[in-house]
Coordinates of C-alpha atoms (C1' of nucleotides) in Angstrom, one line a residue:
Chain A
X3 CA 78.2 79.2 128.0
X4 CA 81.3 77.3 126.7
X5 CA 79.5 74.9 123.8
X6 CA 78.2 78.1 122.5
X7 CA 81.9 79.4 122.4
X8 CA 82.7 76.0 120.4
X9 CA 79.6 76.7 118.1
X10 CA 81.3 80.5 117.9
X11 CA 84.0 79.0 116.4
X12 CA 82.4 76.9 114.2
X13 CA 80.6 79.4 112.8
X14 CA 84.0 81.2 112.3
X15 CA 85.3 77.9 110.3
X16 CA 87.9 78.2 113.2
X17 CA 87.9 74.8 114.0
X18 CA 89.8 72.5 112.5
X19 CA 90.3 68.9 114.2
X20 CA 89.6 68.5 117.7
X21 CA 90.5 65.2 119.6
X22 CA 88.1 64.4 122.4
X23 CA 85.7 66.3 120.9
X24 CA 82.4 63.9 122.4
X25 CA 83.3 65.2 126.0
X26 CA 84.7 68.7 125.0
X27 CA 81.4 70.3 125.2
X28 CA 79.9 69.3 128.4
X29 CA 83.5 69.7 129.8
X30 CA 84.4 73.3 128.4
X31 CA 80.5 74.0 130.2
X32 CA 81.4 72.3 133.9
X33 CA 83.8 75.5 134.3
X34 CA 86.9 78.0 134.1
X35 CA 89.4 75.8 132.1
X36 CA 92.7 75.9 131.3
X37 CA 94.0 76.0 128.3
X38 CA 97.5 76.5 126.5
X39 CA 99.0 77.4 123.2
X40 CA 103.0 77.1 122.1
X41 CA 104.1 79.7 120.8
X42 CA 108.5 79.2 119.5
X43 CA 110.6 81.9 119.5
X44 CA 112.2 81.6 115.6
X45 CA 112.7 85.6 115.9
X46 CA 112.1 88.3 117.6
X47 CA 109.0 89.3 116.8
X48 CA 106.0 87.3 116.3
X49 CA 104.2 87.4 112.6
X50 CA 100.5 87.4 111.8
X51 CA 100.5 83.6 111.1
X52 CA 100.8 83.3 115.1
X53 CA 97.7 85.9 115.3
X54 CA 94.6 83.0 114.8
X55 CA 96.0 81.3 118.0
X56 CA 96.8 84.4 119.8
X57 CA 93.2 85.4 119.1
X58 CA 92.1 82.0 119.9
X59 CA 93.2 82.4 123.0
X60 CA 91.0 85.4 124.0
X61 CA 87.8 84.0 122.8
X62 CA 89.0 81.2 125.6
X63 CA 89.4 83.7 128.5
X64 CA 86.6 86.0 127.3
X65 CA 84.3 82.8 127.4
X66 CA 85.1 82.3 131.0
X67 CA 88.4 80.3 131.0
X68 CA 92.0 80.1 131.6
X69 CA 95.1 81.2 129.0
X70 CA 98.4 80.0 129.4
X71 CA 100.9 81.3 126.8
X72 CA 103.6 79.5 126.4
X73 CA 106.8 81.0 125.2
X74 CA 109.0 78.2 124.0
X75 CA 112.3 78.8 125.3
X76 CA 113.3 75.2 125.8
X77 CA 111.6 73.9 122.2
X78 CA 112.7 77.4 120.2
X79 CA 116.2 76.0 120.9
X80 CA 115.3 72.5 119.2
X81 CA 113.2 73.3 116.1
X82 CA 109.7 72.0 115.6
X83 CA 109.7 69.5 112.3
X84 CA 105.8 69.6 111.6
X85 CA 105.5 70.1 108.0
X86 CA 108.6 71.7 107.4
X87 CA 110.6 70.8 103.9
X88 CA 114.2 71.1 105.5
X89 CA 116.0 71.1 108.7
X90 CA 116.6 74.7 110.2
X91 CA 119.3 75.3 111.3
X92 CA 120.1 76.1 115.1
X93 CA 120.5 79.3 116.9
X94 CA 122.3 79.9 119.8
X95 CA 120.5 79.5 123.2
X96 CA 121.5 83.5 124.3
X97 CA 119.6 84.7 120.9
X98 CA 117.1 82.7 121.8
X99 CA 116.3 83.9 125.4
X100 CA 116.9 87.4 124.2
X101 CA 114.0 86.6 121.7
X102 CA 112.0 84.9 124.4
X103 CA 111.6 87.9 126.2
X104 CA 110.3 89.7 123.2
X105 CA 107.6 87.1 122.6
X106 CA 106.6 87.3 126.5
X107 CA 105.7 90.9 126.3
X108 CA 104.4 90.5 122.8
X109 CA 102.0 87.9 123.2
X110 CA 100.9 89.4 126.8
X111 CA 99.2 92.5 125.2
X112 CA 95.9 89.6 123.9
X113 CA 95.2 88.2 126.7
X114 CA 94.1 89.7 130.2
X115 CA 96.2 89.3 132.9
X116 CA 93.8 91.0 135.8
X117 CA 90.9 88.8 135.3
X118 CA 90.4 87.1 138.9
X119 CA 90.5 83.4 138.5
X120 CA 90.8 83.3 134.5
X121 CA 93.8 85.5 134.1
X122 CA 96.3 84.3 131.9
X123 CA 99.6 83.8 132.3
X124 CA 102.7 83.1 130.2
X125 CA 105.0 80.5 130.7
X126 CA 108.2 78.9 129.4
X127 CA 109.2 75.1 128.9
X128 CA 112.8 76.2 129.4
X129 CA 112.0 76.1 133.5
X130 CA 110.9 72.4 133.2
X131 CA 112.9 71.2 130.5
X132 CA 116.4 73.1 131.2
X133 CA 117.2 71.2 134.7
X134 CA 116.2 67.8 133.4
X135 CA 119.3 65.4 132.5
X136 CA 119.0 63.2 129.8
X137 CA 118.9 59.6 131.6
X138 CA 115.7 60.9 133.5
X139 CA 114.4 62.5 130.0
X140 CA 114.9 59.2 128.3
X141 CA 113.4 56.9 131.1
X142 CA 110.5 58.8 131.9
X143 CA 109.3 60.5 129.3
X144 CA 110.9 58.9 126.0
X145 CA 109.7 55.7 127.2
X146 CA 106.7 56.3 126.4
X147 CA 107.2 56.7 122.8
X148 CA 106.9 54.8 119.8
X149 CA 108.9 55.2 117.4
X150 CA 107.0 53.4 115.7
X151 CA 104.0 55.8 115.9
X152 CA 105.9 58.6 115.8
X153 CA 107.2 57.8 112.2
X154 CA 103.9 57.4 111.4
X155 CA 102.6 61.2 111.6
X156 CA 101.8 63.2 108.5
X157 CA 103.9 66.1 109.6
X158 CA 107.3 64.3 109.6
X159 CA 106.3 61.5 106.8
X160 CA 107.4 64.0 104.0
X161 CA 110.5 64.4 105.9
X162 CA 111.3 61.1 105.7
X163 CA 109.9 59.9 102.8
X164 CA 111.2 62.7 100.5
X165 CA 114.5 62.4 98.5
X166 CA 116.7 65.0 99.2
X167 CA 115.2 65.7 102.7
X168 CA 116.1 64.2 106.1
X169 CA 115.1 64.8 109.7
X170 CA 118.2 65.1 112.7
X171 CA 117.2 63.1 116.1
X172 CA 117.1 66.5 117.7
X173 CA 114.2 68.2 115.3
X174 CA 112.5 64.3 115.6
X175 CA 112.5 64.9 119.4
X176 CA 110.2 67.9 119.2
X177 CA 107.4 66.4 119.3
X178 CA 108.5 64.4 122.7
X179 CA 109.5 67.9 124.2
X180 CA 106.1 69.5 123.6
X181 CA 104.3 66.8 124.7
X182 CA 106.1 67.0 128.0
X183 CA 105.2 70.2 128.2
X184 CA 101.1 69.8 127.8
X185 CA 101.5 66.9 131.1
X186 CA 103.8 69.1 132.5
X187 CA 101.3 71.9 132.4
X188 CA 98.6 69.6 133.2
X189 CA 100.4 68.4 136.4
X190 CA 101.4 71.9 137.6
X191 CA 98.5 74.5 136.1
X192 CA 95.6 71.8 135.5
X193 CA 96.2 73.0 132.2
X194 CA 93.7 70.2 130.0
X195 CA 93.5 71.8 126.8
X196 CA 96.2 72.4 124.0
X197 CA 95.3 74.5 120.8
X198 CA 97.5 75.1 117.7
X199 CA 97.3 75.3 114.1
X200 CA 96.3 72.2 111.8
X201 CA 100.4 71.8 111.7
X202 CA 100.5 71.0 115.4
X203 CA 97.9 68.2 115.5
X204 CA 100.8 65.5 115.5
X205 CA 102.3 67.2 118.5
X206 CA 98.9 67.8 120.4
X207 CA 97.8 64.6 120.5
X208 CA 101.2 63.3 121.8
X209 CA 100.9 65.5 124.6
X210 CA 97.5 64.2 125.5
X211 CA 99.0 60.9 125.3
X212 CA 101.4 61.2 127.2
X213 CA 99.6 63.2 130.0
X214 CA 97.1 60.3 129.8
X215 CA 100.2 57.7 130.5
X216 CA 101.8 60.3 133.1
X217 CA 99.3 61.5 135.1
X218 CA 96.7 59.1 134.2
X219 CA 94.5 62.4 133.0
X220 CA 92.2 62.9 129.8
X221 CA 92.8 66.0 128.2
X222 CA 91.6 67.8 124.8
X223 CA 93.4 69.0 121.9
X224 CA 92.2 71.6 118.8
X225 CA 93.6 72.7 116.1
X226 CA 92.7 75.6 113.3
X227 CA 92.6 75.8 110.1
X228 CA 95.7 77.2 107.7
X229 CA 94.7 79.9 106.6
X230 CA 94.7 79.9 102.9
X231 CA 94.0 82.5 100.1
X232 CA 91.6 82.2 97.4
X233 CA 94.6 82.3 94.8
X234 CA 96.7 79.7 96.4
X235 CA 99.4 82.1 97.4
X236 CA 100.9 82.0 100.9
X237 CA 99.0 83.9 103.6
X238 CA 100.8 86.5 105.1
X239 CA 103.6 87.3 102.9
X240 CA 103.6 90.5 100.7
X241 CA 106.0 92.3 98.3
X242 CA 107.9 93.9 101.3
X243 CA 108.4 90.1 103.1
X244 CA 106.7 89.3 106.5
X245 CA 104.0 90.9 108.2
X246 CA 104.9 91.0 111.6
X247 CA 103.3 91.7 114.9
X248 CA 106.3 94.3 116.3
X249 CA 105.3 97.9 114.7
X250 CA 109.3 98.1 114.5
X251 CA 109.5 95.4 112.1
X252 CA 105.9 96.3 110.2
X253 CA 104.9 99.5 110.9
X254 CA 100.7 99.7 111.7
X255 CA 100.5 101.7 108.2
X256 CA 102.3 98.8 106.8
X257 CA 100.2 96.6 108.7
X258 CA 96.5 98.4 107.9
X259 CA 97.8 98.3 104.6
X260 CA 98.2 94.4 104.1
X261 CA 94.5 94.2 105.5
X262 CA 93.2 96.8 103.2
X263 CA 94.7 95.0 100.3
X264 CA 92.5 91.7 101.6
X265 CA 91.1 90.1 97.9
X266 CA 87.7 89.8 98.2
X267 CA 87.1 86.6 98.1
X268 CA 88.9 86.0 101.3
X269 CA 87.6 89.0 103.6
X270 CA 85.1 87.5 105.2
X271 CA 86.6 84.4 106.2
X272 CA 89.4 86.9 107.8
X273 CA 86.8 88.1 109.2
X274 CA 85.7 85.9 111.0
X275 CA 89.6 84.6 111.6
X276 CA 91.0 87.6 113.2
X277 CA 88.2 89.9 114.4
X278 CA 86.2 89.7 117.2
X279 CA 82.6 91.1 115.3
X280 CA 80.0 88.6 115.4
X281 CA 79.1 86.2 112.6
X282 CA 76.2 87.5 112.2
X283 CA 77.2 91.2 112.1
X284 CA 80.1 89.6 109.2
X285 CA 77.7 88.0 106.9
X286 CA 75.3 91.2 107.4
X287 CA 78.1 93.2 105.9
X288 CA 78.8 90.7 103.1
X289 CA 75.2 91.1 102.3
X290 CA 75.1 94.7 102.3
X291 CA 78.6 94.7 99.7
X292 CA 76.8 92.7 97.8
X293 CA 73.8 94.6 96.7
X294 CA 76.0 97.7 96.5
X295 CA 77.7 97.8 93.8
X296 CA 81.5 98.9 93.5
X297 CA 84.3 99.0 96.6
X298 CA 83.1 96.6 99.3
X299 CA 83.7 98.0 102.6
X300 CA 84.9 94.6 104.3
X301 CA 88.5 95.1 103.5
X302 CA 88.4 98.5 105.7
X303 CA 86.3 96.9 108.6
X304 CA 89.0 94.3 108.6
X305 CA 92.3 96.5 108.5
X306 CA 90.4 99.1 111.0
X307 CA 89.8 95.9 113.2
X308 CA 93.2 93.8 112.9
X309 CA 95.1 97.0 113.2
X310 CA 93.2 98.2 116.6
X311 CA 93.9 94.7 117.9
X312 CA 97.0 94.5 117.2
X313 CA 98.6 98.2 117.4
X314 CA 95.7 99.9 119.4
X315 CA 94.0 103.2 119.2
X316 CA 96.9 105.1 118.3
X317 CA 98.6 102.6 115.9
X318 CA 95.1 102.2 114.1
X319 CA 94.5 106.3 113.9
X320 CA 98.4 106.5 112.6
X321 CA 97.3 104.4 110.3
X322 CA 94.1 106.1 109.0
X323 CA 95.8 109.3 108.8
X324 CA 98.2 108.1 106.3
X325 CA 96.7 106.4 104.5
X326 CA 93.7 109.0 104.3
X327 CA 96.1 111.6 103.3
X328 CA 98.3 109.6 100.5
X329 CA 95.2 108.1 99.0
X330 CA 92.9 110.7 99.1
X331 CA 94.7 112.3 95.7
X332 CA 94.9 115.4 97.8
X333 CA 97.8 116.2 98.5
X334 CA 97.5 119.5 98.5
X335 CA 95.4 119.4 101.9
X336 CA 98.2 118.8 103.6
X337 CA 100.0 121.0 106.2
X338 CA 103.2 121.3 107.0
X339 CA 102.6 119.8 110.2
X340 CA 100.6 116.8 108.2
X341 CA 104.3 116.0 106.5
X342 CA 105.6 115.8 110.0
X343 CA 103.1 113.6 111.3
X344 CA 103.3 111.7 108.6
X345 CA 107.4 110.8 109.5
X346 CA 106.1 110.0 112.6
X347 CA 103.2 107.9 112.0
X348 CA 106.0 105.4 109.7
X349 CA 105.7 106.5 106.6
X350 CA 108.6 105.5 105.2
X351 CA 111.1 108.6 105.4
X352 CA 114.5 110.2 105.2
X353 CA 116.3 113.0 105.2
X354 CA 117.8 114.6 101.9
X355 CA 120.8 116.6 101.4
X356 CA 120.3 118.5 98.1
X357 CA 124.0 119.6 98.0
X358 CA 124.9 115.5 98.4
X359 CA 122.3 114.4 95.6
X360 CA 123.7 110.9 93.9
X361 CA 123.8 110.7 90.3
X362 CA 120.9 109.2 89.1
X363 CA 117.5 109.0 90.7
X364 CA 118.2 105.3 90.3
X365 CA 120.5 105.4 93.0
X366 CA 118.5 107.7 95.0
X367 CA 115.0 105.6 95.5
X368 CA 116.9 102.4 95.7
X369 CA 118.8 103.7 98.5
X370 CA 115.3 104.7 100.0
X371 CA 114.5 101.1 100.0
X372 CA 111.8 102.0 97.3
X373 CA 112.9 99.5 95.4
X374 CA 115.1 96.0 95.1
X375 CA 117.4 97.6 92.0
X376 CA 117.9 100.6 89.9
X377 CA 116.4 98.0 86.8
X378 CA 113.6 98.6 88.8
X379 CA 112.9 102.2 89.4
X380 CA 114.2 102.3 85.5
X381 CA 111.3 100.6 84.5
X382 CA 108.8 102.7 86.8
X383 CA 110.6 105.5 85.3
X384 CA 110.2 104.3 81.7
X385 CA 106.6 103.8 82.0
X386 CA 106.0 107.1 84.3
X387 CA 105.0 105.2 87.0
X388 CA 107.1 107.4 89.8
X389 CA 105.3 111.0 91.2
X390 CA 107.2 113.6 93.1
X391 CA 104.8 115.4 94.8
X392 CA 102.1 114.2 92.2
X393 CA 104.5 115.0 89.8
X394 CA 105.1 112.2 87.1
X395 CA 108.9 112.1 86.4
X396 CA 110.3 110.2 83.1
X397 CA 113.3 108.4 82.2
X398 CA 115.0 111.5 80.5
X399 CA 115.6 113.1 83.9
X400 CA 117.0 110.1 86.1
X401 CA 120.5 111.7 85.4
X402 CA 119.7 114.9 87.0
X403 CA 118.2 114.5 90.1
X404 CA 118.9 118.2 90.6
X405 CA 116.2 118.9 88.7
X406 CA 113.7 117.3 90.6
X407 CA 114.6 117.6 93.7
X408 CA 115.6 121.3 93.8
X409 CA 114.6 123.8 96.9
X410 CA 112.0 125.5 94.5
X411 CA 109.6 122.1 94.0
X412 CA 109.7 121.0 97.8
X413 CA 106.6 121.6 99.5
X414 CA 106.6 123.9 102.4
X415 CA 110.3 124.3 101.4
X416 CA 111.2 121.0 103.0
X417 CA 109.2 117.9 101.6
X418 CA 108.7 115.6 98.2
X419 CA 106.1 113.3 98.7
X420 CA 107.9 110.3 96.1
X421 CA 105.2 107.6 94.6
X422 CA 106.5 104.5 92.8
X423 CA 103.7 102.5 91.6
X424 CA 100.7 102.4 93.0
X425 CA 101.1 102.3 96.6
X426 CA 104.5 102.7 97.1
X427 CA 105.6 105.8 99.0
X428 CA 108.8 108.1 100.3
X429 CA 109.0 110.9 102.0
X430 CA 112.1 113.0 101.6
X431 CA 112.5 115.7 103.8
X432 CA 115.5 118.0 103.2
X433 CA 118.0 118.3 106.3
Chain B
rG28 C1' 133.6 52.3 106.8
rG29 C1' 131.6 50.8 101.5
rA30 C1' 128.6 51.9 97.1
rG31 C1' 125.7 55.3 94.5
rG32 C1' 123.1 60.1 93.7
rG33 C1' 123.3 65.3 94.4
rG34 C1' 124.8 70.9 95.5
rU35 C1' 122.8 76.1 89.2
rU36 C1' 120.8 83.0 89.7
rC37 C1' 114.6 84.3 95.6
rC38 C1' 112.3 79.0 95.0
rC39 C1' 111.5 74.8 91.7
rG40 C1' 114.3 73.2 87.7
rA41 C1' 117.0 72.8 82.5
rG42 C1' 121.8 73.2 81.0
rU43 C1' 127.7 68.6 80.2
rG44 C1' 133.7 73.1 76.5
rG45 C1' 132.3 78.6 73.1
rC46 C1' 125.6 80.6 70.3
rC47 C1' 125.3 81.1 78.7
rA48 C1' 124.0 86.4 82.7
rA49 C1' 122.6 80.8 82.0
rA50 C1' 115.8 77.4 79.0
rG51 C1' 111.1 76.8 81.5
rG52 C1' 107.8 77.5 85.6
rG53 C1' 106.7 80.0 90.3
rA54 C1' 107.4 84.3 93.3
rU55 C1' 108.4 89.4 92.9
rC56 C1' 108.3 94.6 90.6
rA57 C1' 106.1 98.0 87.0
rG58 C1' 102.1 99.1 83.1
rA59 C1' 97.0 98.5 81.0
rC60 C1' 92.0 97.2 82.8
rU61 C1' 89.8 98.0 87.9
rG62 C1' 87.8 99.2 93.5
rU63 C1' 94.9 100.5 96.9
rA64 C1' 90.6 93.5 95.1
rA65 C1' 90.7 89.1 91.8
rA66 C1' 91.4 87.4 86.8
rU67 C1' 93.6 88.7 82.2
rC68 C1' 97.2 90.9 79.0
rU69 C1' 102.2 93.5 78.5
rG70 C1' 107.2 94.6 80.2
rA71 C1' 111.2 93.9 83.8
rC72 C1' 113.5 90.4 86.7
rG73 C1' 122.6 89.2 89.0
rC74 C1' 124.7 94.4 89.8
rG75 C1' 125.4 99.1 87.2
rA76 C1' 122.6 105.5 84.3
rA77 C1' 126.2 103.5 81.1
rA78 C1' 130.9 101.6 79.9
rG79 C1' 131.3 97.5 82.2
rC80 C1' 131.6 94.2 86.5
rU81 C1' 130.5 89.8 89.3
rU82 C1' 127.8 84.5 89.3
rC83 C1' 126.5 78.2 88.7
rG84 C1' 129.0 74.5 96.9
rG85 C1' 134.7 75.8 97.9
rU86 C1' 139.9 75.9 96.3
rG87 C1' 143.3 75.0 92.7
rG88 C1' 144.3 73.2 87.6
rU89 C1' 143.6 72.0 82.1
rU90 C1' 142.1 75.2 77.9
rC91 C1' 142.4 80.7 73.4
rG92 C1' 137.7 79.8 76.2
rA93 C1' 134.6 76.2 81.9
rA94 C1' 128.3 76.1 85.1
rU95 C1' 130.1 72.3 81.8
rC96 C1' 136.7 68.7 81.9
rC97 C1' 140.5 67.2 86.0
rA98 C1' 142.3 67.2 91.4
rC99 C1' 141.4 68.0 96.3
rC100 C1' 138.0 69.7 100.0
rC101 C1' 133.0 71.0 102.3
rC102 C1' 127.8 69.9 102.6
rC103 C1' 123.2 66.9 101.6
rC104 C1' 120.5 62.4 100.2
rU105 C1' 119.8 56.9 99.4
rC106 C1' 121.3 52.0 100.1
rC107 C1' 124.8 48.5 102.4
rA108 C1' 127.9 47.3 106.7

RNA sequence: GGAGGGGUUCCCGAGUGGCCAAAGGGAUCAGACUGUAAAUCUGACGCGAAAGCUUCGGUGGUUCGAAUCCACCCCCCUCCA
């Protein structure tokens, strides 16, 4: 059962280094294991980046074994080094519980918590780290340490080595604190394997050390691959800044949106990545896009997938409807109760007072949050590129917003539908 | 504690008295081409509709004029002790 969940996620190019990897197999096959992933609370929401491991998790516990999730409330308050170009800076220990709490429930809608003897649970390395003083913490666990070997890992060298760079003692004691927690875990859930991205190998196999020096145990450790996109650019990010996990933050249009926009040369590794449709069902539908010829269909498997995970049923149909009803070119199909819907599915929206119109339609959109600066909606202006209600608007009228936005061009005597660029949309609705 | 090197517009990084709202690259936004893709080309890119206003770690100062010179302060890095 369990090698032919490792061979799963090979397949999937999930896989990334795996220490122990010999014994893995046979031991993943001997029964329900336990297994953890770290997941630090740096805000209040988790993003997509966390989603692979998240994910990761469930193909554990759907292949017969045990999720932990840990929340880091004890590390979140330290800062993990691994790969990163500066030191953060700190934040204070009641913003970080606060945040811990979101992360619990957040990361508790992947896995299953009523699953008999493989439920998951989540746990934090705040209750075994908070209590400890810091003779005990040097004596038993920082003993065994090397500094020596801990200067050595890839994911602080660039810390140390770079000029203009430097690494505190607390961010260089990360890696001691997570450790602790993967024997800590071992000692008190039998917890045996740790999973992370490619970032947290240094971290991992510290923890198996140590558990191996502790408790005299042999545990396993795998990581994933970053993801990466075809162009080079950062995964993840888009015009609009993070994509995050909270529909508060990134609402599941906004989400199914980044999905659809997927290049193609990366949808089916995502695919595989973030979707729980077998291999063989992926590369049958990379087959099929590629003897059609035209729009391949994987980007909308993927966003229809992603955003059901992630935002459910409801979230996904929100989604749909939108984006079915802005891109469709028909606007005119819409009802009045549509426009409403719309509002509440998260289109971005707000209310208009045509008697308090600002000067220029400058002011207006960047005040929507349409865009960063009037220079901005100038030069979508200059070169017609902003529709009210499919209507193009020019330059020549951004001093009179009057004129577009008056009672007699509002649909259904309420709405304008406002497009800047290609995918960019408003809705007013006068109030 | 000592010596040296730094802090420039989102990022990297030029700029050492006026020609600097500040080179170049990246990112971003918009247009063309497309498939709400990529690549490519074009334009924008401190704020402002404009007049104009506000920037180069901070505070003062020199000067007709300062990112550039001076003083003090804050922060970072390297080496020595």
């Amino acid at each position: 059962m369990s090698s032919a969940l490792l061979a799963d996620l090979r397949a999937r190019g999930l896989v990334f280094q795996v220490a122990g990897e010999d014994e893995l197999p046979a031991w993943l096959d001997g029964g329900s294991r336990t297994l953890y992933c770290g997941f630090d609370p740096t805000a209040d929401s988790l993003h997509i980046g966390s989603l692979v491991p998240l994910l990761m998790l469930r193909r554990f516990q759907d292949a017969g074994h045990r999720p932990l999730a840990l929340v880091g409330g004890a590390t979140g308050l330290i800062g993990d080094p691994s790969f990163k170009a500066q030191e953060r800076q700190l934040n204070t220990p009641d913003v970080v519980a606060g945040w811990v709490e979101k992360l619990k429930a957040q990361v508790s809608r992947f896995i299953d918590f009523e699953a008999g003897e493989r439920s998951a649970e989540v746990v934090n390395n705040l209750d075994w780290t908070a209590g400890m003083d810091v003779l005990s913490f040097l004596r038993d666990v920082g003993k065994h340490f090397s500094v020596n070997a801990m200067i050595q890992k890839e994911s602080v060298k660039q810390r140390l080595e770079r000029e203009g760079a430097g690494l505190s003692y607390t961010e260089f004691t990360y890696m001691i604190l997570q450790s602790y927690d993967f024997s800590e875990l071992n000692r008190r859930h039998n917890c045996s394997l740790q999973i992370g991205g490619s970032d947290q190998w240094g971290n991992i196999t510290g923890g198996i050390d140590l558990t191996r020096r502790v408790n005299g145990e042999k545990v396993f450790g795998l990581t994933m691959p970053l993801i990466t996109k075809a162009d080079g650019t950062k995964f993840g990010k888009t015009e609009s800044g993070t994509i995050w996990l909270d529909a508060r933050r990134t609402s599941p249009y906004a989400f199914y949106q980044f999905w659809l926009g997927t290049a193609d040369a990366d949808v089916y590794r995502f695919l595989k990545y973030f979707t729980f449709l077998p291999v063989v069902e992926i590369d049958a539908l990379e087959q099929a896009d590629a003897e059609r010829s035209g729009r391949p269909e994987a980007q909308a498997v993927l966003a229809r997938e992603v955003t059901r995970l992630v935002h459910g049923d409801e979230g996904l149909s929100a989604a749909q409807r939108i984006t079915e009803a802005l891109f469709s070119g028909e606007l005119g199909a819409l009802s009045a109760e549509d426009f409403a819907q719309l509002r509440q599915d998260g289109l971005p929206a707000s209310t208009l007072s045509l008697s308090a119109l600002p000067d220029t339609l400058t002011q207006l959109l960047t005040e929507a949050g349409m865009a960063a600066s009037g220079k901005q909606v100038k030069d979508a202006l200059g070169r017609n590129a902003v529709l009210v209600n499919n209507a193009a608007v020019g330059w020549d009228a951004n001093a009179e917003p009057a004129r577009v936005f008056c009672a007699e061009s509002a649909l259904f005597g309420r709405y304008f539908l406002v497009r800047l660029g290609k995918k960019k949309y408003h809705l007013f609705e006068l109030g």
